[in-house]
Short mmCIF file of N, CA and C in Angstrom, two decimals:
data_model
loop_
_atom_site.label_atom_id
_atom_site.label_comp_id
_atom_site.label_asym_id
_atom_site.label_seq_id
_atom_site.Cartn_x
_atom_site.Cartn_y
_atom_site.Cartn_z
N MET A 326 0.92 -1.18 0.13
CA MET A 326 0.17 -0.24 0.00
C MET A 326 0.90 0.94 0.05
N GLU A 327 0.38 2.19 -0.61
CA GLU A 327 1.08 3.56 -0.46
C GLU A 327 0.83 4.46 0.79
N ILE A 328 1.62 5.15 1.41
CA ILE A 328 1.42 6.10 2.35
C ILE A 328 1.71 7.45 2.18
N GLN A 329 1.17 8.30 2.20
CA GLN A 329 1.53 9.43 1.98
C GLN A 329 1.82 10.49 3.35
N ILE A 330 2.88 10.92 3.59
CA ILE A 330 3.27 11.67 4.93
C ILE A 330 3.70 13.07 4.29
N GLY A 331 2.40 13.85 4.19
CA GLY A 331 2.64 15.29 3.84
C GLY A 331 2.67 15.11 2.45
N ASN A 332 3.60 15.66 1.59
CA ASN A 332 3.78 15.34 0.07
C ASN A 332 4.46 14.29 -0.01
N ARG A 333 5.20 13.41 0.56
CA ARG A 333 5.96 12.33 0.13
C ARG A 333 5.25 10.93 0.06
N LEU A 334 5.18 10.28 -1.05
CA LEU A 334 4.87 9.24 -1.16
C LEU A 334 5.94 7.73 -0.51
N ALA A 335 5.00 6.82 -0.25
CA ALA A 335 6.19 5.81 0.18
C ALA A 335 5.13 4.54 -0.20
N GLU A 336 5.95 3.47 -0.63
CA GLU A 336 5.30 2.17 -1.00
C GLU A 336 5.75 1.58 0.40
N VAL A 337 4.78 0.71 1.06
CA VAL A 337 5.05 -0.02 2.50
C VAL A 337 4.01 -1.34 2.34
N THR A 338 5.05 -2.13 2.53
CA THR A 338 4.33 -3.68 2.90
C THR A 338 5.05 -4.33 4.07
N LEU A 339 3.52 -4.71 4.58
CA LEU A 339 3.93 -5.77 5.83
C LEU A 339 4.47 -7.14 5.50
N LEU A 340 5.37 -7.45 5.83
CA LEU A 340 6.06 -8.67 5.69
C LEU A 340 5.75 -9.71 6.19
N ASN A 341 6.13 -9.58 7.72
CA ASN A 341 6.07 -10.41 8.55
C ASN A 341 5.28 -9.60 10.17
N LYS A 342 4.54 -10.28 10.79
CA LYS A 342 4.14 -9.84 12.07
C LYS A 342 4.00 -11.12 13.33
N ASN A 343 4.72 -10.99 14.31
CA ASN A 343 4.67 -12.00 15.17
C ASN A 343 4.81 -10.98 16.60
N GLY A 344 3.38 -11.19 17.20
CA GLY A 344 3.65 -10.05 18.48
C GLY A 344 3.70 -8.69 18.09
N ASN A 345 4.30 -7.99 18.90
CA ASN A 345 4.83 -6.95 18.73
C ASN A 345 6.09 -6.71 17.46
N ASN A 346 6.40 -7.85 17.49
CA ASN A 346 7.97 -7.64 16.21
C ASN A 346 7.09 -7.61 14.74
N ILE A 347 7.77 -6.84 13.74
CA ILE A 347 6.94 -6.46 13.12
C ILE A 347 8.62 -6.55 11.73
N GLU A 348 8.05 -6.71 10.66
CA GLU A 348 9.07 -6.75 9.52
C GLU A 348 8.24 -6.10 8.58
N ILE A 349 8.65 -4.71 7.90
CA ILE A 349 8.01 -4.31 7.06
C ILE A 349 9.23 -3.47 5.82
N GLU A 350 8.46 -3.44 4.78
CA GLU A 350 9.44 -2.99 3.56
C GLU A 350 9.04 -1.52 3.43
N ILE A 351 9.71 -0.61 3.30
CA ILE A 351 9.70 0.89 2.82
C ILE A 351 10.04 1.24 1.86
N ASP A 352 9.85 1.44 0.74
CA ASP A 352 10.23 1.73 -0.72
C ASP A 352 11.40 1.23 -0.72
N GLY A 353 11.52 -0.11 -0.76
CA GLY A 353 12.47 -1.34 -0.96
C GLY A 353 13.43 -1.92 0.16
N LYS A 354 13.48 -0.67 1.35
CA LYS A 354 14.19 -1.13 2.38
C LYS A 354 13.29 -1.90 3.72
N ILE A 355 14.50 -2.98 4.03
CA ILE A 355 13.20 -3.73 5.25
C ILE A 355 13.92 -3.17 6.49
N TYR A 356 12.73 -3.14 7.17
CA TYR A 356 12.93 -2.62 8.64
C TYR A 356 12.35 -3.94 9.55
N LYS A 357 13.05 -4.66 10.92
CA LYS A 357 12.47 -5.12 11.80
C LYS A 357 12.46 -4.37 12.92
N VAL A 358 11.21 -4.14 13.35
CA VAL A 358 10.88 -2.87 14.40
C VAL A 358 10.13 -3.83 15.57
N ASP A 359 10.13 -3.43 16.75
CA ASP A 359 9.50 -3.87 17.77
C ASP A 359 8.29 -2.75 18.31
N VAL A 360 7.06 -2.82 18.00
CA VAL A 360 6.10 -1.83 18.07
C VAL A 360 5.06 -2.31 19.23
N CYS A 361 4.97 -1.19 20.18
CA CYS A 361 3.83 -1.40 21.36
C CYS A 361 2.94 -0.15 21.01
N MET A 362 1.63 -0.63 20.96
CA MET A 362 0.42 0.31 20.80
C MET A 362 -0.58 0.40 22.10
N PHE A 363 -0.58 1.40 22.71
CA PHE A 363 -1.50 1.59 23.90
C PHE A 363 -2.66 2.26 23.40
N PRO A 364 -3.95 2.09 24.22
CA PRO A 364 -5.11 2.45 23.88
C PRO A 364 -5.14 3.72 23.81
N ASN A 365 -4.51 4.79 24.66
CA ASN A 365 -4.18 6.14 24.72
C ASN A 365 -3.81 6.85 23.15
N GLY A 366 -3.39 5.97 22.40
CA GLY A 366 -2.78 6.43 21.24
C GLY A 366 -1.29 6.47 21.45
N GLN A 367 -0.36 6.21 22.33
CA GLN A 367 0.90 6.28 22.45
C GLN A 367 1.39 5.18 21.77
N VAL A 368 2.27 5.30 21.02
CA VAL A 368 3.38 4.08 20.49
C VAL A 368 5.01 3.98 21.03
N SER A 369 5.15 3.02 21.43
CA SER A 369 6.57 2.87 21.46
C SER A 369 7.05 2.16 20.29
N ILE A 370 8.23 2.26 19.75
CA ILE A 370 8.76 1.74 18.65
C ILE A 370 9.94 1.59 18.73
N LEU A 371 10.56 0.41 18.48
CA LEU A 371 12.30 0.18 18.83
C LEU A 371 12.95 -0.31 17.52
N ASN A 372 13.64 0.50 17.16
CA ASN A 372 14.31 -0.05 15.70
C ASN A 372 15.72 0.35 15.98
N ASN A 373 16.40 -0.98 15.57
CA ASN A 373 17.94 -1.06 15.90
C ASN A 373 18.34 -0.33 17.28
N GLY A 374 17.87 -0.64 18.31
CA GLY A 374 18.50 -0.18 19.79
C GLY A 374 18.01 0.96 20.06
N ILE A 375 17.33 1.66 19.35
CA ILE A 375 16.90 3.19 19.55
C ILE A 375 15.33 3.25 19.37
N SER A 376 14.73 3.82 20.74
CA SER A 376 13.60 3.68 21.01
C SER A 376 13.00 5.08 20.73
N TYR A 377 11.79 4.80 20.31
CA TYR A 377 10.94 6.08 19.60
C TYR A 377 9.83 6.30 20.29
N ASN A 378 9.19 7.31 20.83
CA ASN A 378 7.88 7.41 21.42
C ASN A 378 6.91 8.51 20.58
N ALA A 379 5.77 8.20 20.17
CA ALA A 379 5.04 8.89 19.22
C ALA A 379 3.14 8.79 19.81
N THR A 380 2.81 9.64 19.33
CA THR A 380 1.40 9.73 19.48
C THR A 380 0.72 9.79 18.42
N LEU A 381 -0.12 8.95 18.15
CA LEU A 381 -1.27 8.29 16.83
C LEU A 381 -2.72 8.75 16.89
N VAL A 382 -3.10 10.00 16.46
CA VAL A 382 -4.89 9.72 16.63
C VAL A 382 -5.25 9.91 15.09
N LYS A 383 -6.23 9.06 15.35
CA LYS A 383 -6.79 8.15 13.91
C LYS A 383 -8.04 9.00 13.82
N SER A 384 -8.13 9.29 12.20
CA SER A 384 -9.59 9.97 12.26
C SER A 384 -10.76 8.74 11.93
N GLU A 385 -11.88 9.52 11.69
CA GLU A 385 -12.97 8.47 11.91
C GLU A 385 -13.20 7.34 10.78
N THR A 386 -12.46 7.60 9.46
CA THR A 386 -12.35 6.99 8.53
C THR A 386 -11.80 6.08 8.86
N GLY A 387 -10.56 6.25 9.63
CA GLY A 387 -9.17 5.19 9.97
C GLY A 387 -8.39 5.07 8.83
N LYS A 388 -8.34 6.01 7.93
CA LYS A 388 -6.97 5.93 6.75
C LYS A 388 -6.45 7.22 6.84
N HIS A 389 -6.83 8.21 7.88
CA HIS A 389 -5.89 9.20 8.16
C HIS A 389 -5.33 9.18 9.72
N TYR A 390 -4.00 10.03 9.72
CA TYR A 390 -3.66 9.62 10.93
C TYR A 390 -3.00 11.16 11.29
N ARG A 391 -3.05 11.73 12.38
CA ARG A 391 -2.22 12.83 12.50
C ARG A 391 -0.85 11.94 13.65
N VAL A 392 0.18 12.06 13.38
CA VAL A 392 1.37 11.59 14.47
C VAL A 392 2.19 12.60 14.71
N GLY A 393 2.33 12.40 15.97
CA GLY A 393 3.41 13.12 16.83
C GLY A 393 4.53 12.59 17.11
N LEU A 394 5.83 13.03 16.61
CA LEU A 394 7.14 12.38 16.88
C LEU A 394 8.32 13.62 16.77
N ASN A 395 8.98 13.68 17.92
CA ASN A 395 10.32 14.36 18.13
C ASN A 395 9.70 15.55 17.91
N TYR A 396 8.44 16.46 18.54
CA TYR A 396 7.93 17.48 18.81
C TYR A 396 7.61 18.29 17.52
N SER A 397 7.54 17.06 16.47
CA SER A 397 6.63 17.50 14.87
C SER A 397 5.36 16.76 14.89
N ASN A 398 4.43 17.35 14.00
CA ASN A 398 3.44 16.69 13.77
C ASN A 398 3.36 16.18 12.42
N TYR A 399 2.97 14.97 11.74
CA TYR A 399 2.92 14.43 10.50
C TYR A 399 1.24 14.22 9.87
N GLU A 400 0.93 14.57 8.91
CA GLU A 400 -0.45 13.99 8.34
C GLU A 400 -0.05 12.75 7.60
N VAL A 401 -0.63 11.86 8.04
CA VAL A 401 -0.10 10.34 7.12
C VAL A 401 -1.68 9.84 6.87
N ASP A 402 -1.65 9.94 5.62
CA ASP A 402 -2.57 8.87 4.92
C ASP A 402 -2.20 7.75 4.35
N MET A 403 -3.30 6.54 4.53
CA MET A 403 -3.12 5.42 3.84
C MET A 403 -4.06 5.36 2.62
N LEU A 404 -3.33 5.22 1.47
CA LEU A 404 -3.75 5.04 0.54
C LEU A 404 -3.77 3.86 -0.35
N ASP A 405 -5.01 3.19 -0.23
CA ASP A 405 -5.61 1.80 -0.63
C ASP A 405 -5.39 1.77 -2.20
N SER A 406 -5.49 0.51 -2.91
CA SER A 406 -5.56 0.47 -4.26
C SER A 406 -6.65 1.67 -4.90
N GLN A 407 -8.00 1.44 -3.98
CA GLN A 407 -8.78 2.25 -4.84
C GLN A 407 -8.38 3.86 -4.97
N ALA A 408 -7.99 4.11 -3.58
CA ALA A 408 -6.96 5.70 -3.79
C ALA A 408 -6.11 5.85 -4.78
N LYS A 409 -5.53 5.02 -4.98
CA LYS A 409 -4.07 5.10 -6.08
C LYS A 409 -4.87 5.17 -7.32
N TYR A 410 -5.63 4.35 -7.84
CA TYR A 410 -6.38 3.99 -8.95
C TYR A 410 -6.95 5.62 -9.26
N MET A 411 -7.96 6.00 -8.10
CA MET A 411 -8.87 7.21 -8.62
C MET A 411 -7.52 8.66 -8.76
N ARG A 412 -6.57 8.38 -8.19
CA ARG A 412 -5.51 9.65 -7.91
C ARG A 412 -4.86 9.35 -9.65
N MET A 413 -4.48 8.01 -10.07
CA MET A 413 -4.12 8.05 -11.30
C MET A 413 -5.08 8.36 -12.45
N ARG A 414 -6.49 8.04 -12.21
CA ARG A 414 -7.46 8.63 -13.25
C ARG A 414 -7.74 10.36 -13.28
N LYS A 415 -7.62 10.52 -12.13
CA LYS A 415 -7.85 12.30 -11.83
C LYS A 415 -6.53 12.76 -12.67
N LYS A 416 -5.55 12.23 -12.75
CA LYS A 416 -4.26 12.76 -13.22
C LYS A 416 -4.39 12.54 -14.97
N ASN A 417 -4.83 11.35 -15.30
CA ASN A 417 -4.89 11.03 -16.55
C ASN A 417 -5.70 11.64 -17.45
N ASN A 418 -7.11 12.03 -16.23
CA ASN A 418 -7.80 12.88 -17.24
C ASN A 418 -7.60 14.42 -17.36
N LEU A 419 -6.41 14.73 -16.75
CA LEU A 419 -6.05 16.01 -17.09
C LEU A 419 -5.14 16.16 -18.10
N GLU A 420 -4.62 15.09 -18.76
CA GLU A 420 -3.88 14.95 -19.72
C GLU A 420 -4.86 14.84 -21.32
N LYS A 421 -3.96 14.82 -22.23
CA LYS A 421 -4.63 14.49 -23.55
C LYS A 421 -4.78 12.57 -23.50
N GLN A 422 -6.06 12.18 -24.21
CA GLN A 422 -6.24 10.96 -24.14
C GLN A 422 -5.38 10.62 -25.02
N ALA A 423 -4.85 9.32 -24.27
CA ALA A 423 -3.98 8.63 -25.33
C ALA A 423 -4.20 7.45 -26.10
N ASP A 424 -3.56 7.05 -27.12
CA ASP A 424 -3.97 6.20 -28.21
C ASP A 424 -4.05 4.80 -27.61
N LYS A 425 -3.94 4.64 -26.36
CA LYS A 425 -4.05 3.32 -25.91
C LYS A 425 -4.67 3.10 -24.52
N ILE A 426 -5.89 2.51 -24.29
CA ILE A 426 -6.37 2.15 -23.03
C ILE A 426 -5.64 0.96 -22.07
N LYS A 427 -5.19 1.33 -21.21
CA LYS A 427 -4.12 0.54 -20.35
C LYS A 427 -4.76 0.13 -19.00
N ALA A 428 -4.90 -0.81 -18.51
CA ALA A 428 -5.14 -1.47 -17.04
C ALA A 428 -4.59 -0.70 -16.22
N PRO A 429 -5.09 0.23 -15.36
CA PRO A 429 -4.59 0.80 -14.47
C PRO A 429 -3.85 0.07 -13.43
N MET A 430 -4.47 -1.23 -13.13
CA MET A 430 -3.86 -2.20 -11.91
C MET A 430 -4.34 -3.38 -12.69
N PRO A 431 -3.92 -4.44 -11.80
CA PRO A 431 -4.43 -5.65 -11.92
C PRO A 431 -5.97 -5.73 -11.92
N CYS A 432 -6.97 -6.36 -12.75
CA CYS A 432 -8.05 -6.28 -12.77
C CYS A 432 -8.77 -7.01 -13.62
N LYS A 433 -10.11 -7.21 -13.86
CA LYS A 433 -11.16 -8.21 -14.59
C LYS A 433 -11.90 -7.36 -15.63
N ILE A 434 -12.03 -7.47 -16.59
CA ILE A 434 -12.75 -6.88 -17.68
C ILE A 434 -14.09 -7.36 -17.14
N ILE A 435 -14.98 -6.54 -17.22
CA ILE A 435 -16.79 -7.03 -16.23
C ILE A 435 -17.39 -6.54 -17.88
N LYS A 436 -17.09 -5.49 -18.74
CA LYS A 436 -18.05 -5.50 -19.71
C LYS A 436 -17.44 -4.73 -21.14
N ILE A 437 -17.39 -4.90 -22.12
CA ILE A 437 -17.10 -4.18 -23.09
C ILE A 437 -17.85 -3.27 -23.91
N TYR A 438 -18.48 -2.14 -23.88
CA TYR A 438 -18.95 -1.45 -24.66
C TYR A 438 -18.70 -0.98 -26.16
N ALA A 439 -17.50 -1.17 -26.54
CA ALA A 439 -17.15 -0.66 -27.98
C ALA A 439 -16.64 -1.70 -28.51
N GLU A 440 -16.81 -1.50 -30.16
CA GLU A 440 -16.15 -2.44 -30.84
C GLU A 440 -15.28 -2.05 -31.88
N PRO A 441 -14.46 -2.84 -32.93
CA PRO A 441 -13.29 -1.74 -33.41
C PRO A 441 -14.15 -1.04 -34.76
N GLY A 442 -13.73 -0.11 -35.34
CA GLY A 442 -14.57 0.80 -36.11
C GLY A 442 -15.61 1.82 -35.29
N GLN A 443 -16.14 1.76 -34.02
CA GLN A 443 -17.00 2.51 -33.43
C GLN A 443 -16.42 3.90 -33.08
N GLN A 444 -17.00 4.78 -33.53
CA GLN A 444 -16.76 6.15 -33.12
C GLN A 444 -16.93 6.74 -31.85
N LEU A 445 -16.19 7.17 -31.00
CA LEU A 445 -16.66 7.44 -29.77
C LEU A 445 -16.64 8.93 -29.68
N GLN A 446 -17.27 9.62 -28.75
CA GLN A 446 -17.20 11.15 -28.26
C GLN A 446 -16.49 11.17 -26.87
N PRO A 447 -16.30 12.08 -26.10
CA PRO A 447 -15.93 12.57 -25.06
C PRO A 447 -16.88 12.25 -23.88
N ASP A 448 -16.28 11.29 -22.97
CA ASP A 448 -17.10 10.59 -22.06
C ASP A 448 -17.80 9.03 -22.08
N ASP A 449 -17.97 8.83 -23.59
CA ASP A 449 -17.97 7.62 -23.83
C ASP A 449 -17.66 6.57 -23.07
N ILE A 450 -18.12 5.48 -22.66
CA ILE A 450 -17.71 4.52 -21.89
C ILE A 450 -17.13 3.47 -22.95
N VAL A 451 -15.82 2.85 -22.48
CA VAL A 451 -15.39 2.03 -23.71
C VAL A 451 -15.62 0.51 -22.70
N LEU A 452 -15.31 0.45 -21.65
CA LEU A 452 -15.32 -0.65 -20.48
C LEU A 452 -15.74 -0.59 -19.49
N THR A 453 -15.90 -1.57 -18.78
CA THR A 453 -16.33 -1.86 -17.06
C THR A 453 -15.00 -2.89 -16.78
N ILE A 454 -14.39 -2.13 -15.70
CA ILE A 454 -13.31 -3.13 -15.06
C ILE A 454 -13.94 -3.19 -13.43
N GLU A 455 -13.16 -4.37 -13.11
CA GLU A 455 -13.60 -4.76 -11.85
C GLU A 455 -12.23 -4.76 -10.67
N ALA A 456 -11.77 -4.05 -9.79
CA ALA A 456 -10.35 -4.20 -9.08
C ALA A 456 -10.88 -4.21 -7.38
N MET A 457 -10.34 -4.83 -7.00
CA MET A 457 -10.69 -4.40 -5.30
C MET A 457 -12.23 -4.57 -4.84
N LYS A 458 -12.53 -5.90 -5.60
CA LYS A 458 -14.16 -5.47 -5.45
C LYS A 458 -15.00 -4.07 -5.82
N MET A 459 -14.43 -3.17 -6.65
CA MET A 459 -14.64 -1.90 -6.92
C MET A 459 -14.91 -1.97 -8.39
N GLN A 460 -16.07 -1.85 -9.19
CA GLN A 460 -16.16 -1.29 -10.61
C GLN A 460 -15.86 0.12 -11.19
N SER A 461 -15.50 0.28 -11.91
CA SER A 461 -15.01 1.47 -12.69
C SER A 461 -15.21 1.40 -14.37
N ASN A 462 -15.75 2.43 -14.68
CA ASN A 462 -16.04 2.83 -16.19
C ASN A 462 -15.04 3.18 -16.65
N ILE A 463 -14.37 2.90 -17.79
CA ILE A 463 -13.33 3.47 -18.50
C ILE A 463 -13.98 4.43 -19.56
N CYS A 464 -13.65 5.47 -19.36
CA CYS A 464 -14.04 6.58 -20.72
C CYS A 464 -13.09 7.27 -21.51
N VAL A 465 -13.24 7.77 -22.57
CA VAL A 465 -12.96 8.35 -23.55
C VAL A 465 -12.55 9.93 -22.90
N THR A 466 -11.76 10.61 -23.15
CA THR A 466 -11.61 11.84 -23.13
C THR A 466 -12.09 12.72 -24.48
N GLU A 467 -11.55 12.27 -25.48
CA GLU A 467 -11.73 12.94 -26.72
C GLU A 467 -12.46 12.12 -27.81
N ALA A 468 -12.68 12.97 -28.78
CA ALA A 468 -13.52 11.90 -29.81
C ALA A 468 -12.60 11.17 -30.70
N CYS A 469 -12.97 9.91 -30.97
CA CYS A 469 -11.98 9.03 -31.47
C CYS A 469 -12.83 7.70 -32.05
N THR A 470 -11.66 6.94 -32.53
CA THR A 470 -12.38 5.33 -33.38
C THR A 470 -11.45 4.45 -32.75
N VAL A 471 -12.17 3.37 -32.42
CA VAL A 471 -11.79 2.39 -31.60
C VAL A 471 -11.03 1.27 -33.11
N SER A 472 -9.79 1.39 -32.87
CA SER A 472 -9.29 0.61 -33.79
C SER A 472 -8.82 -0.79 -33.37
N GLU A 473 -8.53 -1.32 -32.29
CA GLU A 473 -8.54 -2.60 -31.66
C GLU A 473 -9.02 -2.94 -30.51
N ILE A 474 -9.63 -4.23 -30.23
CA ILE A 474 -9.89 -4.22 -28.66
C ILE A 474 -9.26 -5.39 -28.57
N LYS A 475 -8.27 -5.30 -27.47
CA LYS A 475 -7.02 -6.62 -27.42
C LYS A 475 -7.42 -7.33 -25.95
N CYS A 476 -8.86 -7.11 -25.55
CA CYS A 476 -9.45 -8.09 -24.51
C CYS A 476 -10.65 -8.74 -24.41
N GLN A 477 -11.04 -9.30 -23.73
CA GLN A 477 -12.40 -10.07 -23.60
C GLN A 477 -12.98 -10.01 -22.23
N THR A 478 -14.50 -9.96 -22.24
CA THR A 478 -15.25 -10.01 -21.13
C THR A 478 -14.94 -10.81 -20.29
N GLY A 479 -14.35 -10.92 -19.10
CA GLY A 479 -14.00 -12.35 -18.25
C GLY A 479 -12.63 -12.17 -17.93
N ASP A 480 -11.64 -11.48 -18.91
CA ASP A 480 -10.34 -11.29 -19.00
C ASP A 480 -10.02 -10.96 -17.68
N SER A 481 -8.95 -11.39 -17.14
CA SER A 481 -8.21 -11.14 -16.19
C SER A 481 -7.09 -10.30 -16.56
N VAL A 482 -6.29 -9.09 -16.36
CA VAL A 482 -5.58 -8.50 -17.03
C VAL A 482 -4.06 -8.05 -15.80
N MET A 483 -3.27 -7.80 -16.25
CA MET A 483 -2.00 -7.26 -15.51
C MET A 483 -2.22 -5.77 -15.67
N ALA A 484 -1.62 -5.23 -14.68
CA ALA A 484 -1.23 -3.40 -14.80
C ALA A 484 -0.84 -3.20 -15.94
N ASP A 485 -1.05 -1.87 -16.76
CA ASP A 485 -0.61 -1.32 -17.87
C ASP A 485 -0.59 -2.30 -18.78
N GLN A 486 -1.54 -3.37 -18.86
CA GLN A 486 -1.66 -4.04 -20.08
C GLN A 486 -2.66 -3.47 -21.20
N VAL A 487 -2.12 -3.12 -22.41
CA VAL A 487 -3.09 -2.57 -23.31
C VAL A 487 -4.30 -3.21 -23.70
N LEU A 488 -5.41 -2.75 -23.06
CA LEU A 488 -6.68 -2.92 -23.55
C LEU A 488 -7.58 -2.56 -24.87
N VAL A 489 -7.15 -1.21 -25.27
CA VAL A 489 -7.74 -0.98 -26.37
C VAL A 489 -7.10 -0.24 -27.13
N SER A 490 -7.00 0.19 -28.29
CA SER A 490 -6.22 0.72 -29.35
C SER A 490 -7.01 1.74 -29.95
N LEU A 491 -6.86 3.15 -29.74
CA LEU A 491 -7.75 4.20 -30.51
C LEU A 491 -6.90 5.14 -31.59
N LYS A 492 -7.94 5.62 -32.67
CA LYS A 492 -7.16 6.46 -33.48
C LYS A 492 -8.07 7.73 -33.64
N PHE A 493 -7.08 8.64 -33.63
CA PHE A 493 -7.94 10.07 -33.57
C PHE A 493 -8.31 10.26 -35.28
N ASP A 494 -9.26 11.32 -35.12
CA ASP A 494 -9.80 11.77 -36.45
C ASP A 494 -8.79 12.77 -37.25
N ASN A 495 -7.99 13.40 -36.07
CA ASN A 495 -7.19 14.54 -36.56
C ASN A 495 -6.12 14.09 -36.91
N ASN A 496 -5.49 12.68 -37.07
CA ASN A 496 -4.58 11.94 -37.32
C ASN A 496 -3.38 12.42 -36.53
N GLU A 497 -3.17 13.45 -35.41
CA GLU A 497 -2.10 13.76 -34.79
C GLU A 497 -1.76 12.43 -33.59
N PRO A 498 -0.71 12.25 -33.52
CA PRO A 498 -0.19 11.29 -32.49
C PRO A 498 -0.68 11.55 -30.93
N ALA A 499 -1.85 10.69 -30.55
CA ALA A 499 -2.02 11.26 -29.06
C ALA A 499 -0.74 11.03 -28.38
N ASN A 500 -1.03 11.26 -26.76
CA ASN A 500 -0.17 10.91 -25.92
C ASN A 500 -0.02 9.42 -25.80
N ASN A 501 1.10 8.95 -26.22
CA ASN A 501 1.30 7.35 -26.17
C ASN A 501 2.27 6.79 -24.90
N GLN A 502 1.14 6.63 -24.03
CA GLN A 502 1.60 6.51 -22.53
C GLN A 502 1.65 4.97 -22.70
#
C-alpha cells in the first residue's frame, strides 16, 4: 500500500508480524521493529536499539492519522489501491487522451461497450473493469475511433496491459503512454 506523509509518497508492505515484532518494507528497504501500541494513542517503537515514542490520532475513516514524533506533527494518509487508482484517473483525465487504454492495475474485464471501427465521443464508456471489489467505467476524453480491442469480457489483465487501441480523426499522434 502507499502511505502519504505530507507531500511524500512511500510504498509500504507488511512482510511479517509476530506479536509486537514487525518486519516491514518501505520503498524497498526492510525494517525489523518492535512496536507497542497503547489504547491512549501512545506508540513505542524500537528500531536498531533506538527507542521512539509517538502519539497516534486516528480519524473516523481510519485511513488518516496525525502522528506526533520528536516535537513535530505529521499528517499521514493510508492510500489503498482504490485511492491510488482514483488519483491516477484524475491525473490522466488532465492529460490528452492516450491512443491506448491500459489497465490501471490488475483487474477483471466486466463488460466491453465498444467495438472496432466504432466512433466515440468524450465521456463515452469503453469498458468496465473490476478491481478490489470495485467496478469502474473507463471512458475516453476525446473524440476517437476504436481501432482494436485487445481483451475480452471475463479476462483477468495485468497493470499497464493494453486493452484498447484508439485512432484520432485529426491524425495527430496522441499521448502514447
